Amino acid sequence: MSAPESWRQRLYVIIFQSDTIAGRRFDSALLVVILASLLAAFLDSVEHIHQQFGTLLSVVEWIISGLFLIEYILRLYCSPKPLRYAVSFYGLIDLLAVLPGVIALFYPDAQYLLVVRVVRLLRIFRILKLRQYLRQADFLLTALRGSRQKITVFFVSVMSLVTVFGSLMYVVEGPAHGFTSIPRSIYWAIVTLTTVGFGDITPKTPLGQAIASLVMLTGYSIIAVPTGIFSAELNNAMRQGRAQGALAKPCPACAKGHHEADAAFCSRCGNPLFPRAPTR
Amino acid sequence: MSAPESWRQRLYVIIFQSDTIAGRRFDSALLVVILASLLAAFLDSVEHIHQQFGTLLSVVEWIISGLFLIEYILRLYCSPKPLRYAVSFYGLIDLLAVLPGVIALFYPDAQYLLVVRVVRLLRIFRILKLRQYLRQADFLLTALRGSRQKITVFFVSVMSLVTVFGSLMYVVEGPAHGFTSIPRSIYWAIVTLTTVGFGDITPKTPLGQAIASLVMLTGYSIIAVPTGIFSAELNNAMRQGRAQGALAKPCPACAKGHHEADAAFCSRCGNPLFPRAPTR
Amino acid sequence: MSAPESWRQRLYVIIFQSDTIAGRRFDSALLVVILASLLAAFLDSVEHIHQQFGTLLSVVEWIISGLFLIEYILRLYCSPKPLRYAVSFYGLIDLLAVLPGVIALFYPDAQYLLVVRVVRLLRIFRILKLRQYLRQADFLLTALRGSRQKITVFFVSVMSLVTVFGSLMYVVEGPAHGFTSIPRSIYWAIVTLTTVGFGDITPKTPLGQAIASLVMLTGYSIIAVPTGIFSAELNNAMRQGRAQGALAKPCPACAKGHHEADAAFCSRCGNPLFPRAPTR
Amino acid sequence: MSAPESWRQRLYVIIFQSDTIAGRRFDSALLVVILASLLAAFLDSVEHIHQQFGTLLSVVEWIISGLFLIEYILRLYCSPKPLRYAVSFYGLIDLLAVLPGVIALFYPDAQYLLVVRVVRLLRIFRILKLRQYLRQADFLLTALRGSRQKITVFFVSVMSLVTVFGSLMYVVEGPAHGFTSIPRSIYWAIVTLTTVGFGDITPKTPLGQAIASLVMLTGYSIIAVPTGIFSAELNNAMRQGRAQGALAKPCPACAKGHHEADAAFCSRCGNPLFPRAPTR
């Protein structure tokens, strides 16, 4: 930051960074406003509150929408690279929080879209010690990425299972017992396989109950598959994370890859890790 | 592939392989047709769609059934070893997709069997990068095979549990509260133990609710067993996958080829695996 | 087995062992009879089957009860140490299969106790390759034993949670909404915490639904605890099982505990694992 | 403990310690009284028992409340540092068990608060072999502490998910199908995502059922996340517990005390940790 610190630069520090006191206060205030916005949307959806305080709550929403719009314009204004901010992860989320308010000007029904503002709560990680949480989220993402293919195999299998089981139940139980169509039967199969079990549709015939038992036992057992996959991958990601804290220079003699952080000699073969030049 | 490339060979490359552009296009087109077939079956099962578009949809199904039949005959024709294809995994699935259409000629009710075509969706793995997914599926299968016996022990125990609990509830609650027979009570025990909980049959007496609580807590706890088994086996399978390229350096004195991953000395002759430089 | 093989000894081999052909046949026949007994009990509990075939089914049960009684007496007769058999695990199960039939002579309602015969199905492991399954069951038992204390801590916590949550809901929702007493509210808390969710009792007030949400999220999260405990212990038990296959003699110089099965020298320090006597 | 052992000191040993016979007896008696208090509260909440034995049960509660008050005063009296006890973990729990009885003197409705006494059951660990259980609880707590940040990331994500899904269902299904307000829809989303599935509110429109299927599959899959996190951390905590006594042999040349578990040479000076015998 050069000497003649302009308003724009000061604004940038307050709005975009959370290291200064002013920056932290801004982020905290933002969180409070987001929560207020959500609370207003929640309360407004309750019938008897809407009838009593409807006007007040919509005024609150309009004010907050205005604030978010001003904030978004300010962010664009003070950002050194406005376009880059606009297409960044947080930039898109901020836009998402502004759009419903603008759309609701023309289509009043769009007001419920305001709840997408909940996504802005992710900013909470900026106020908490950001780095640590990001590193943890990183572990989770690494594990998820590592298990992506296994999860795909798993999901295609699950979708095939619910289609077959759903169609079977449609044939066995039929419309008379609530299985009025194949898509609805597939919905039932998903409700059952995931062990949710609403009970809005239930098998009535002995054969249907036998098939349902099979679906339930399948669902109860294969939950082990994604859990096992994710556990193994997370174990993997964390082990690699630990290994990176150790000294990762390989031994020139035996190629042992990782050593204690203060090691001078390889603990496997005893050769020096950093051979000195022959002369001297 | 020898010089005079016949039609049959060209067809073979297009239909059976997915490395050429034509082959990939064929596989993609096949997937679209399979999905269309499923969609038609789904829509036809919805009452009010059936009344409006029933004829159209059954025409679509007849056309697709015809296409699948032609495809199956072509596969048999151009395959170098038709019998081997016919009894292979994919060959049986392809037959499964053709049969319902043929059967439906004689028994119209068999049309719902058309949904077994969903199994053909497994071909999706041919279009995605096949090898990687197969390797991942391989890990999963190795883990499942390794845990087969433990899973058997687990399932026999679960089946005994639900039989005992189901019969107990039949005696305690009785037909008056919906537990009209032992098989139905066992169905209830499975619904409860797997934590599905439809709520179509529920205990009414205090004693019945106490037993139900026991069943639920049992089900809630022993879900840990298959999960733990599968996690441990998957960990195992992945570790072996990693370990196969571990310490393969031969001993300089006795030439024993493989050693423990952290070995410093040969376990057969005691000589150091990584002799230190003489001067130091 | 000495030369003059008496009837009693031959009977012992057939009834108690499963290595000979006759022994295997006996075990298989036993399984069939047990399954027939269960099936008869199941069918007899269905109202309309009972009315039609009730007499036939009870005759079948009486015959099977008689067979089991004869079998039990024969086991006691041919066993070298009858008392030891009578108090062994399988001995008690066999007694359990005989008792209900005897009791039902005096109290006809005891006939439902016949289903405890399901426990005899554990004999199925005798017919399958027994040893392997026992070893797998052993792993599971070792893991369960290792996690016993952690599981106790977990269960006491869960019981406290459901008591507190149940009582809270009794105060908040009250008898008007189905929470008619504290025990019933605790039953609801167990139904909810274990994610079974029958739906026979549900919260109606906003505060009740908020507390219910808390219970559900708690139940959804802490399922991770027994699963994690069991996974870790099973991993442990299997690692030790593998290590036992390796050479478990500790190195006399550096105390490294496990070595490759054919190791002559320690792979860590290079000293001989089996030092020769100094002279010679 | 000095020679002139006063009453106060003797009382301290009985009440606070569980090594002597008197101390164990006191702890056991305490557990019985706590259970009796809970049982009385449970029974009193059942309507028809309350009408018959209400007076008796409230007398029992008053007596037990008196006993707990006397016990709490005695603990304060005989404790060497009363204030330290009063603010300790067990001290606060003991206070919690006394307060409801005192409050109920003025507000009779507070009697239901008596069930917080269930927390006192944690004293059960004093009677069982305390140390072992504490060590196991310690493992669990270490694992929970290690996964705190990951769990926070997970919970913020889950809360965002149920808010978005809940609001979406409110828009799609609307008050006509039971989704009468956004908070109630979020309650439904939690019921569904956690796989509880009461069935008191269920989607009726095809679009709503499609979204519900998505919520269920999400809930069914992401249960793997906390399970995986906790498994990995518990594995970690147990490995560290094992590793703390691993290779503590000091280097004979430079006296560096701790080395990697598989070290053959000192990582600081390169000398062998386990020198081989000179003759061979």
XYZ file of C-alpha atoms in Angstrom, chain B residues 260 266-270, chain C residues 247-276, chain D residues 280:
37
model
C 9.813 -54.759 5.109
C 18.570 -57.529 5.206
C 16.503 -59.913 7.320
C 18.202 -62.943 5.768
C 21.955 -62.128 5.915
C 22.135 -59.154 8.281
C 7.370 -63.805 13.493
C 6.621 -62.411 16.936
C 10.024 -63.064 18.567
C 11.533 -59.765 19.751
C 15.053 -58.851 18.618
C 17.439 -59.446 21.546
C 19.404 -56.261 20.719
C 16.842 -53.543 19.874
C 13.587 -55.210 20.995
C 11.804 -54.700 17.645
C 8.887 -57.057 18.212
C 7.758 -58.421 14.814
C 9.773 -59.703 11.869
C 9.167 -61.338 8.496
C 8.326 -65.019 8.881
C 11.677 -66.165 7.447
C 13.904 -63.490 9.006
C 17.300 -64.505 10.424
C 18.516 -60.992 11.268
C 16.674 -57.980 12.653
C 15.725 -55.603 9.824
C 16.268 -52.575 12.071
C 19.641 -53.184 13.727
C 21.132 -56.062 11.712
C 21.812 -58.216 14.781
C 21.065 -61.958 14.522
C 17.633 -62.837 15.888
C 18.847 -66.229 17.139
C 22.441 -65.695 18.423
C 24.547 -68.844 18.302
C 30.717 -62.510 13.937
